[in-house]
């Protein structure tokens, strides 16, 4: 059973990594270019995958999804700046989410909203470092608000996925 | 052995507790995010208001270095400002009315999609070229034409 | 009615929550952690971009000094710099009878004086540059300068016989450097390090300040400028020799580099007698002011001591020889001519902008 469980965890992580990759592409495709003021900025749909992994597999695996997603996108012909954006954004989202998920009275919604905000802040920090201009901080409130709203939607999407994965797991073991 | 709809993971591994309904703590999270944004917005608003009556100027920086910093009124005739660097080539249109990126050899062309920059606070960023173009409300620290120190 | 039991059932799946006693505390803690997380990157940012700027001006080294520092350690570094200047002045000033230079001027072969490392280093640098310029720059010109008395009340054009009498005392070979920071002068010789001290002090200060976290350093030692900037480009104006409130050109220093800009000219210190202007830069072979077609010579480079010495030398040589020397010594310089031409080293192309009334020509 334990081996089955490990295998299932691995499968779930791999599935989520695949989902994260798809969502990275889908997001670039959904949001027309130039609609967000900073090129390469993402609202973080791929956070769904990190969040699901966090809730149904574990913290380390969630970090792995966050990091590997950026690496694979880079390997598939992304640029270095986009890689930095998604890496720093993803890791800060992961850090905040894995920390807040421990708190009583904070549900998936709170975790996801905070994670999405951290995702936005991480990306702005990269933008500041890349352009060496602090001025891009002016975009931050708008981007955080949009991201936070996206975060709430993401939490809503996460719940059925986590439940479904549990269901499959139970059936598999019995 | 397992509860029917229960958490699948029953091993010793600590998973975050599953709270799937909006809880009290979420209100705090949301409020913190909103507060944070409000503070930032307020800050930029106060900053913008302070310099409202001063003439705006355009500032172009690359890699954090200021390439051009000039009062928009100094452009009665439109000029095309060219930037050629290791990162790439750009042409920026500057007139007293508006500033926009006319040409850029960056792959995404997002800076060009930003359109016209007309009032203080407007800006365009081109990450591949490391260029930031901004319209800044002018204030006293307009140092163009001044020198930092005089040697004699 | 049907909703309630359902929610209860779901609640069972959630791991049991703790007693509501700690309810408020948990909320407060969550809020606190949240604020902390959100403020962290901005604390970091403001910590990085927080730049203190201080400026201090004071009289020292026979001139007016202005120091501008920007960066985290600005206040601390300012005190260190000001104290260091005072300390060096006590060692190097010829006006101060207690200084090491004054005691060196009283020394003789039998009684050499022990100098501090800084003074000794400057002395040996000055001697080696005197050699290099074959005496065009000479640190032992002091007796002649005393005769003319530039900048003092008794300034006058001396008699030719007076100069001829004193000229044999001039010569850098009369300075003898011994080991262990000891040195002595031959009978009648006197040194004045005024032509090199400011550049040298600038170098020492820049070195001393390099250990502090500063984004911008601008030292203005009475017109001898040493500066470095990490944050932005600096524009250094070079004053016009024709009018003290105008510039002849500007030099832009790109961020990340440092340089010293030192100008020599006879437009500030001079004596006017019978309609003739006598500038304060001497031709060491005649004891009379250098006969030059230059209004000023500016040397730009990393080495302030070298710049200070060579700007004097270039000025006294006149435009043609100055350009030759600058080319052979690889000096970056700006030579200011009376007709409004600025002779600028080819290596400075693109960095120097002429002001109105001046035209740039490159050489080398």
XYZ file of N, CA, C and O in Angstrom, chain C residues 122-243:
488
model
N 54.527 60.392 -0.959
C 54.284 61.532 -1.844
C 55.607 62.130 -2.301
O 55.790 62.461 -3.473
N 56.547 62.242 -1.356
C 57.844 62.814 -1.677
C 58.536 61.981 -2.753
O 59.063 62.518 -3.736
N 58.508 60.658 -2.605
C 59.203 59.833 -3.592
C 58.477 59.864 -4.925
O 59.106 59.833 -5.980
N 57.113 59.937 -4.887
C 56.374 60.087 -6.142
C 56.767 61.381 -6.839
O 57.031 61.399 -8.051
N 56.806 62.464 -6.054
C 57.118 63.772 -6.628
C 58.511 63.769 -7.228
O 58.733 64.324 -8.314
N 59.459 63.118 -6.546
C 60.820 63.063 -7.070
C 60.854 62.275 -8.373
O 61.454 62.693 -9.365
N 60.141 61.139 -8.402
C 60.213 60.317 -9.611
C 59.523 61.019 -10.781
O 59.984 60.912 -11.919
N 58.440 61.763 -10.503
C 57.808 62.512 -11.602
C 58.679 63.687 -12.040
O 58.688 64.051 -13.217
N 59.402 64.288 -11.101
C 60.321 65.361 -11.472
C 61.358 64.831 -12.445
O 61.706 65.464 -13.441
N 61.828 63.604 -12.137
C 62.794 62.961 -13.007
C 62.182 62.701 -14.372
O 62.773 62.967 -15.409
N 60.971 62.149 -14.357
C 60.292 61.764 -15.592
C 60.053 62.959 -16.503
O 60.134 62.841 -17.718
N 59.709 64.096 -15.893
C 59.452 65.284 -16.715
C 60.725 66.082 -16.909
O 60.675 67.232 -17.329
N 61.861 65.484 -16.614
C 63.185 66.097 -16.627
C 63.168 67.508 -16.046
O 63.650 68.459 -16.649
N 62.572 67.610 -14.895
C 62.630 68.851 -14.142
C 61.595 69.891 -14.525
O 61.560 70.970 -13.952
N 60.758 69.568 -15.514
C 59.689 70.516 -15.878
C 58.763 70.732 -14.691
O 58.305 71.831 -14.424
N 58.472 69.627 -14.029
C 57.829 69.733 -12.731
C 58.948 69.542 -11.727
O 59.735 68.600 -11.860
N 59.054 70.455 -10.793
C 60.111 70.285 -9.793
C 59.582 70.632 -8.418
O 59.053 71.722 -8.198
N 59.723 69.672 -7.507
C 59.161 69.909 -6.180
C 60.003 70.877 -5.360
O 59.586 71.329 -4.306
N 61.199 71.227 -5.880
C 62.056 72.120 -5.105
C 61.990 73.561 -5.604
O 62.885 74.352 -5.370
N 60.886 73.892 -6.287
C 60.735 75.237 -6.837
C 60.412 76.261 -5.730
O 60.418 77.479 -5.954
N 60.196 75.766 -4.512
C 59.728 76.616 -3.412
C 60.481 77.938 -3.234
O 59.846 78.987 -3.092
N 61.811 77.952 -3.259
C 62.496 79.237 -3.023
C 62.115 80.298 -4.050
O 61.953 81.476 -3.702
N 61.959 79.894 -5.312
C 61.570 80.849 -6.352
C 60.152 81.348 -6.088
O 59.866 82.550 -6.210
N 59.266 80.420 -5.714
C 57.890 80.805 -5.432
C 57.841 81.808 -4.280
O 57.063 82.770 -4.307
N 58.695 81.585 -3.275
C 58.721 82.509 -2.135
C 59.119 83.912 -2.597
O 58.603 84.919 -2.116
N 60.033 83.939 -3.551
C 60.511 85.213 -4.071
C 59.382 85.997 -4.743
O 59.238 87.199 -4.553
N 58.598 85.306 -5.524
C 57.476 85.949 -6.212
C 56.325 86.223 -5.239
O 55.626 87.216 -5.364
N 56.136 85.314 -4.325
C 55.121 85.518 -3.290
C 53.690 85.501 -3.795
O 52.863 86.293 -3.347
N 53.386 84.646 -4.731
C 52.020 84.568 -5.270
C 51.011 84.317 -4.154
O 51.217 83.489 -3.278
N 49.928 85.028 -4.201
C 48.854 84.801 -3.240
C 49.125 85.412 -1.877
O 48.316 85.299 -0.976
N 50.281 86.082 -1.732
C 50.547 86.734 -0.448
C 50.540 88.249 -0.662
O 50.464 88.732 -1.790
N 50.658 88.952 0.442
C 50.598 90.417 0.333
C 51.827 90.998 -0.352
O 51.751 91.990 -1.049
N 52.964 90.344 -0.153
C 54.206 90.879 -0.713
C 54.482 90.417 -2.123
O 55.631 90.363 -2.549
N 53.422 90.074 -2.860
C 53.628 89.573 -4.215
C 54.190 90.678 -5.105
O 53.643 91.769 -5.172
N 55.295 90.406 -5.763
C 55.874 91.388 -6.671
C 56.783 90.663 -7.654
O 57.169 89.512 -7.452
N 57.104 91.357 -8.730
C 58.040 90.787 -9.697
C 59.450 91.026 -9.169
O 59.860 92.165 -8.976
N 60.198 89.936 -8.920
C 61.522 90.107 -8.312
C 62.555 90.577 -9.335
O 62.335 90.507 -10.543
N 63.661 91.051 -8.815
C 64.774 91.466 -9.681
C 65.393 90.227 -10.322
O 65.397 89.143 -9.739
N 65.903 90.408 -11.507
C 66.507 89.280 -12.215
C 67.676 88.673 -11.431
O 67.861 87.469 -11.363
N 68.440 89.571 -10.797
C 69.613 89.094 -10.051
C 69.192 88.216 -8.876
O 69.839 87.221 -8.556
N 68.072 88.580 -8.246
C 67.585 87.776 -7.125
C 67.302 86.350 -7.582
O 67.663 85.368 -6.918
N 66.623 86.274 -8.740
C 66.262 84.958 -9.259
C 67.506 84.165 -9.596
O 67.646 82.994 -9.250
N 68.425 84.801 -10.264
C 69.636 84.089 -10.662
C 70.412 83.581 -9.464
O 71.055 82.547 -9.503
N 70.328 84.353 -8.375
C 71.041 83.960 -7.172
C 70.447 82.694 -6.557
O 71.143 81.832 -6.028
N 69.140 82.598 -6.682
C 68.457 81.537 -5.955
C 68.265 80.282 -6.810
O 68.051 79.190 -6.294
N 68.363 80.451 -8.137
C 68.055 79.339 -9.037
C 68.908 78.079 -8.813
O 68.397 76.973 -8.940
N 70.175 78.214 -8.478
C 70.974 76.995 -8.248
C 70.431 76.116 -7.123
O 70.774 74.933 -7.039
N 69.592 76.688 -6.256
C 69.043 75.891 -5.162
C 67.887 74.989 -5.612
O 67.399 74.181 -4.849
N 67.434 75.235 -6.855
C 66.308 74.448 -7.356
C 66.822 73.209 -8.072
O 67.759 73.296 -8.863
N 66.229 72.070 -7.830
C 66.645 70.838 -8.493
C 66.228 69.641 -7.666
O 66.532 69.575 -6.471
N 65.522 68.740 -8.309
C 65.000 67.599 -7.540
C 66.096 66.676 -7.050
O 65.886 65.886 -6.152
N 67.307 66.795 -7.642
C 68.408 65.937 -7.184
C 68.868 66.332 -5.791
O 69.630 65.610 -5.163
N 68.400 67.477 -5.328
C 68.816 67.923 -3.996
C 67.987 67.273 -2.894
O 68.224 67.480 -1.711
N 66.975 66.508 -3.307
C 66.179 65.765 -2.318
C 66.772 64.367 -2.231
O 66.924 63.687 -3.247
N 67.104 63.950 -1.045
C 67.680 62.619 -0.880
C 66.754 61.766 -0.046
O 66.412 62.102 1.082
N 66.341 60.657 -0.643
C 65.439 59.748 0.054
C 66.268 58.603 0.608
O 67.029 57.959 -0.119
N 66.140 58.378 1.887
C 66.855 57.280 2.530
C 65.859 56.185 2.868
O 64.647 56.345 2.690
N 66.367 55.076 3.347
C 65.455 53.997 3.725
C 64.763 54.358 5.048
O 65.076 55.364 5.688
N 63.842 53.537 5.458
C 63.092 53.719 6.716
C 62.369 55.068 6.775
O 62.322 55.718 7.825
N 61.807 55.488 5.646
C 61.024 56.725 5.598
C 61.821 57.959 6.015
O 61.269 58.933 6.505
N 63.131 57.916 5.833
C 63.953 59.080 6.187
C 64.325 59.845 4.926
O 64.431 59.272 3.846
N 64.491 61.149 5.088
C 64.876 61.974 3.942
C 65.576 63.229 4.440
O 65.406 63.636 5.593
N 66.396 63.839 3.554
C 66.960 65.143 3.897
C 67.140 65.969 2.633
O 67.077 65.433 1.519
N 67.315 67.270 2.803
C 67.520 68.158 1.663
C 68.915 68.750 1.734
O 69.471 68.930 2.816
N 69.440 69.068 0.541
C 70.746 69.741 0.532
C 70.570 71.194 0.950
O 69.477 71.751 0.865
N 71.645 71.785 1.356
C 71.668 73.164 1.839
C 70.944 74.111 0.880
O 71.195 74.099 -0.328
N 70.056 74.914 1.391
C 69.397 75.934 0.572
C 68.166 75.448 -0.170
O 67.341 76.247 -0.589
N 68.018 74.129 -0.345
C 66.862 73.622 -1.089
C 65.633 73.575 -0.184
O 65.739 73.397 1.025
N 64.489 73.785 -0.788
C 63.236 73.709 -0.050
C 62.214 73.020 -0.941
O 62.179 73.262 -2.146
N 61.382 72.201 -0.336
C 60.348 71.559 -1.157
C 58.982 72.157 -0.836
O 58.709 72.590 0.275
N 58.180 72.183 -1.878
C 56.781 72.550 -1.714
C 55.981 71.527 -2.506
O 56.143 71.425 -3.715
N 55.163 70.760 -1.797
C 54.418 69.713 -2.483
C 53.061 70.204 -2.956
O 52.206 69.418 -3.338
N 52.880 71.530 -2.937
C 51.595 72.096 -3.349
C 51.132 71.644 -4.724
O 49.946 71.511 -4.978
N 52.099 71.380 -5.621
C 51.735 70.990 -6.971
C 51.283 69.560 -7.101
O 50.831 69.144 -8.158
N 51.404 68.789 -6.038
C 51.029 67.384 -6.128
C 50.141 66.949 -4.974
O 49.461 65.935 -5.055
N 50.179 67.748 -3.888
C 49.534 67.300 -2.651
C 48.032 67.102 -2.802
O 47.475 66.121 -2.318
N 47.378 68.021 -3.514
C 45.919 67.911 -3.593
C 45.492 66.667 -4.372
O 44.558 65.978 -3.993
N 46.227 66.401 -5.449
C 45.932 65.189 -6.206
C 46.178 63.951 -5.371
O 45.391 63.012 -5.368
N 47.272 63.988 -4.633
C 47.643 62.847 -3.802
C 46.630 62.639 -2.681
O 46.196 61.511 -2.413
N 46.230 63.741 -2.047
C 45.245 63.635 -0.966
C 43.919 63.096 -1.517
O 43.254 62.265 -0.903
N 43.570 63.554 -2.725
C 42.370 63.025 -3.371
C 42.457 61.519 -3.557
O 41.519 60.787 -3.248
N 43.620 61.046 -4.017
C 43.802 59.604 -4.210
C 43.640 58.849 -2.900
O 42.958 57.833 -2.826
N 44.315 59.383 -1.846
C 44.244 58.705 -0.541
C 42.813 58.663 -0.029
O 42.358 57.646 0.511
N 42.097 59.784 -0.209
C 40.712 59.842 0.276
C 39.829 58.847 -0.467
O 39.019 58.151 0.144
N 39.998 58.810 -1.794
C 39.178 57.882 -2.570
C 39.426 56.454 -2.114
O 38.508 55.645 -2.014
N 40.683 56.145 -1.824
C 41.016 54.805 -1.379
C 40.377 54.530 -0.023
O 39.794 53.486 0.216
N 40.481 55.522 0.855
C 39.936 55.365 2.199
C 38.416 55.191 2.138
O 37.836 54.405 2.883
N 37.771 55.937 1.249
C 36.303 55.898 1.179
C 35.798 54.662 0.454
O 34.615 54.341 0.510
N 36.705 53.954 -0.227
C 36.233 52.808 -1.009
C 35.736 51.675 -0.120
O 35.014 50.801 -0.565
N 36.120 51.699 1.164
C 35.655 50.626 2.043
C 34.271 50.914 2.607
O 33.718 50.091 3.321
N 33.716 52.089 2.297
C 32.375 52.399 2.786
C 31.352 52.173 1.686
O 31.676 52.230 0.510
N 30.132 51.921 2.122
C 29.072 51.717 1.142
C 28.550 53.078 0.684
O 27.705 53.691 1.330
N 29.089 53.558 -0.422
C 28.710 54.872 -0.939
C 28.401 54.725 -2.423
O 29.154 54.096 -3.155
N 27.294 55.310 -2.853
C 26.967 55.207 -4.270
C 27.572 56.374 -5.049
O 27.723 56.306 -6.255
N 27.883 57.436 -4.335
C 28.438 58.585 -5.047
C 29.441 59.312 -4.154
O 29.166 59.550 -2.981
N 30.580 59.611 -4.689
C 31.591 60.369 -3.955
C 32.059 61.505 -4.863
O 32.477 61.260 -5.982
N 31.940 62.730 -4.394
C 32.482 63.861 -5.149
C 33.363 64.675 -4.210
O 32.884 65.219 -3.220
N 34.649 64.696 -4.489
C 35.574 65.500 -3.690
C 35.972 66.699 -4.530
O 36.424 66.541 -5.659
N 35.764 67.870 -3.984
C 36.178 69.072 -4.678
C 37.213 69.751 -3.790
O 36.884 70.430 -2.836
N 38.483 69.489 -4.086
C 39.557 70.059 -3.270
C 40.008 71.341 -3.960
O 40.977 71.343 -4.707
N 39.265 72.391 -3.765
C 39.598 73.672 -4.374
C 39.718 73.594 -5.882
O 40.627 74.160 -6.469
N 38.812 72.885 -6.528
C 38.833 72.805 -7.976
C 39.452 71.526 -8.497
O 39.235 71.155 -9.639
N 40.236 70.846 -7.659
C 40.717 69.521 -8.035
C 39.619 68.531 -7.702
O 39.298 68.335 -6.528
N 39.056 67.928 -8.710
C 37.881 67.103 -8.486
C 38.244 65.625 -8.580
O 38.927 65.202 -9.511
N 37.792 64.855 -7.573
C 37.887 63.404 -7.655
C 36.477 62.880 -7.474
O 35.793 63.288 -6.539
N 36.023 62.016 -8.331
C 34.674 61.525 -8.116
C 34.474 60.125 -8.637
O 35.233 59.624 -9.457
N 33.428 59.523 -8.099
C 33.039 58.187 -8.545
C 31.563 58.068 -8.266
O 31.050 58.639 -7.307
N 30.851 57.358 -9.104
C 29.419 57.192 -8.903
C 29.004 55.820 -9.373
O 29.430 55.363 -10.415
N 28.198 55.167 -8.556
C 27.688 53.865 -8.966
C 26.273 53.991 -9.491
O 25.801 53.169 -10.230
N 25.586 55.070 -9.056
C 24.159 55.135 -9.347
C 23.850 55.837 -10.663
O 22.963 55.435 -11.394
N 24.574 56.894 -10.983
C 24.224 57.636 -12.192
C 25.478 58.252 -12.791
O 26.520 58.289 -12.157
N 25.333 58.719 -14.000
C 26.458 59.396 -14.633
C 26.712 60.725 -13.928
O 25.798 61.328 -13.393
N 27.945 61.160 -13.982
C 28.271 62.451 -13.397
C 28.717 63.384 -14.515
O 29.352 62.951 -15.471
N 28.352 64.633 -14.386
C 28.839 65.616 -15.330
C 29.765 66.565 -14.593
O 29.388 67.131 -13.575
N 30.972 66.677 -15.092
C 31.954 67.529 -14.441
C 32.194 68.724 -15.349
O 32.574 68.563 -16.512
N 31.927 69.897 -14.845
C 32.147 71.103 -15.629
C 33.588 71.549 -15.475
O 34.151 71.479 -14.382
N 34.190 71.968 -16.545
C 35.555 72.489 -16.455
C 35.487 73.984 -16.704
O 34.989 74.432 -17.741
N 35.950 74.727 -15.731
C 35.711 76.158 -15.731
C 36.485 76.837 -16.865
O 37.555 76.390 -17.273
N 35.865 77.879 -17.402
C 36.513 78.602 -18.481
C 37.624 79.468 -17.902
O 37.424 80.173 -16.922
N 38.803 79.449 -18.508
C 39.891 80.271 -17.981
C 39.632 81.763 -18.191
O 40.293 82.599 -17.589
N 38.652 82.086 -19.032
C 38.392 83.493 -19.331
C 37.396 84.118 -18.358
O 37.396 85.321 -18.159
N 36.542 83.298 -17.795
C 35.551 83.854 -16.879
C 35.198 82.803 -15.839
O 34.872 81.670 -16.182
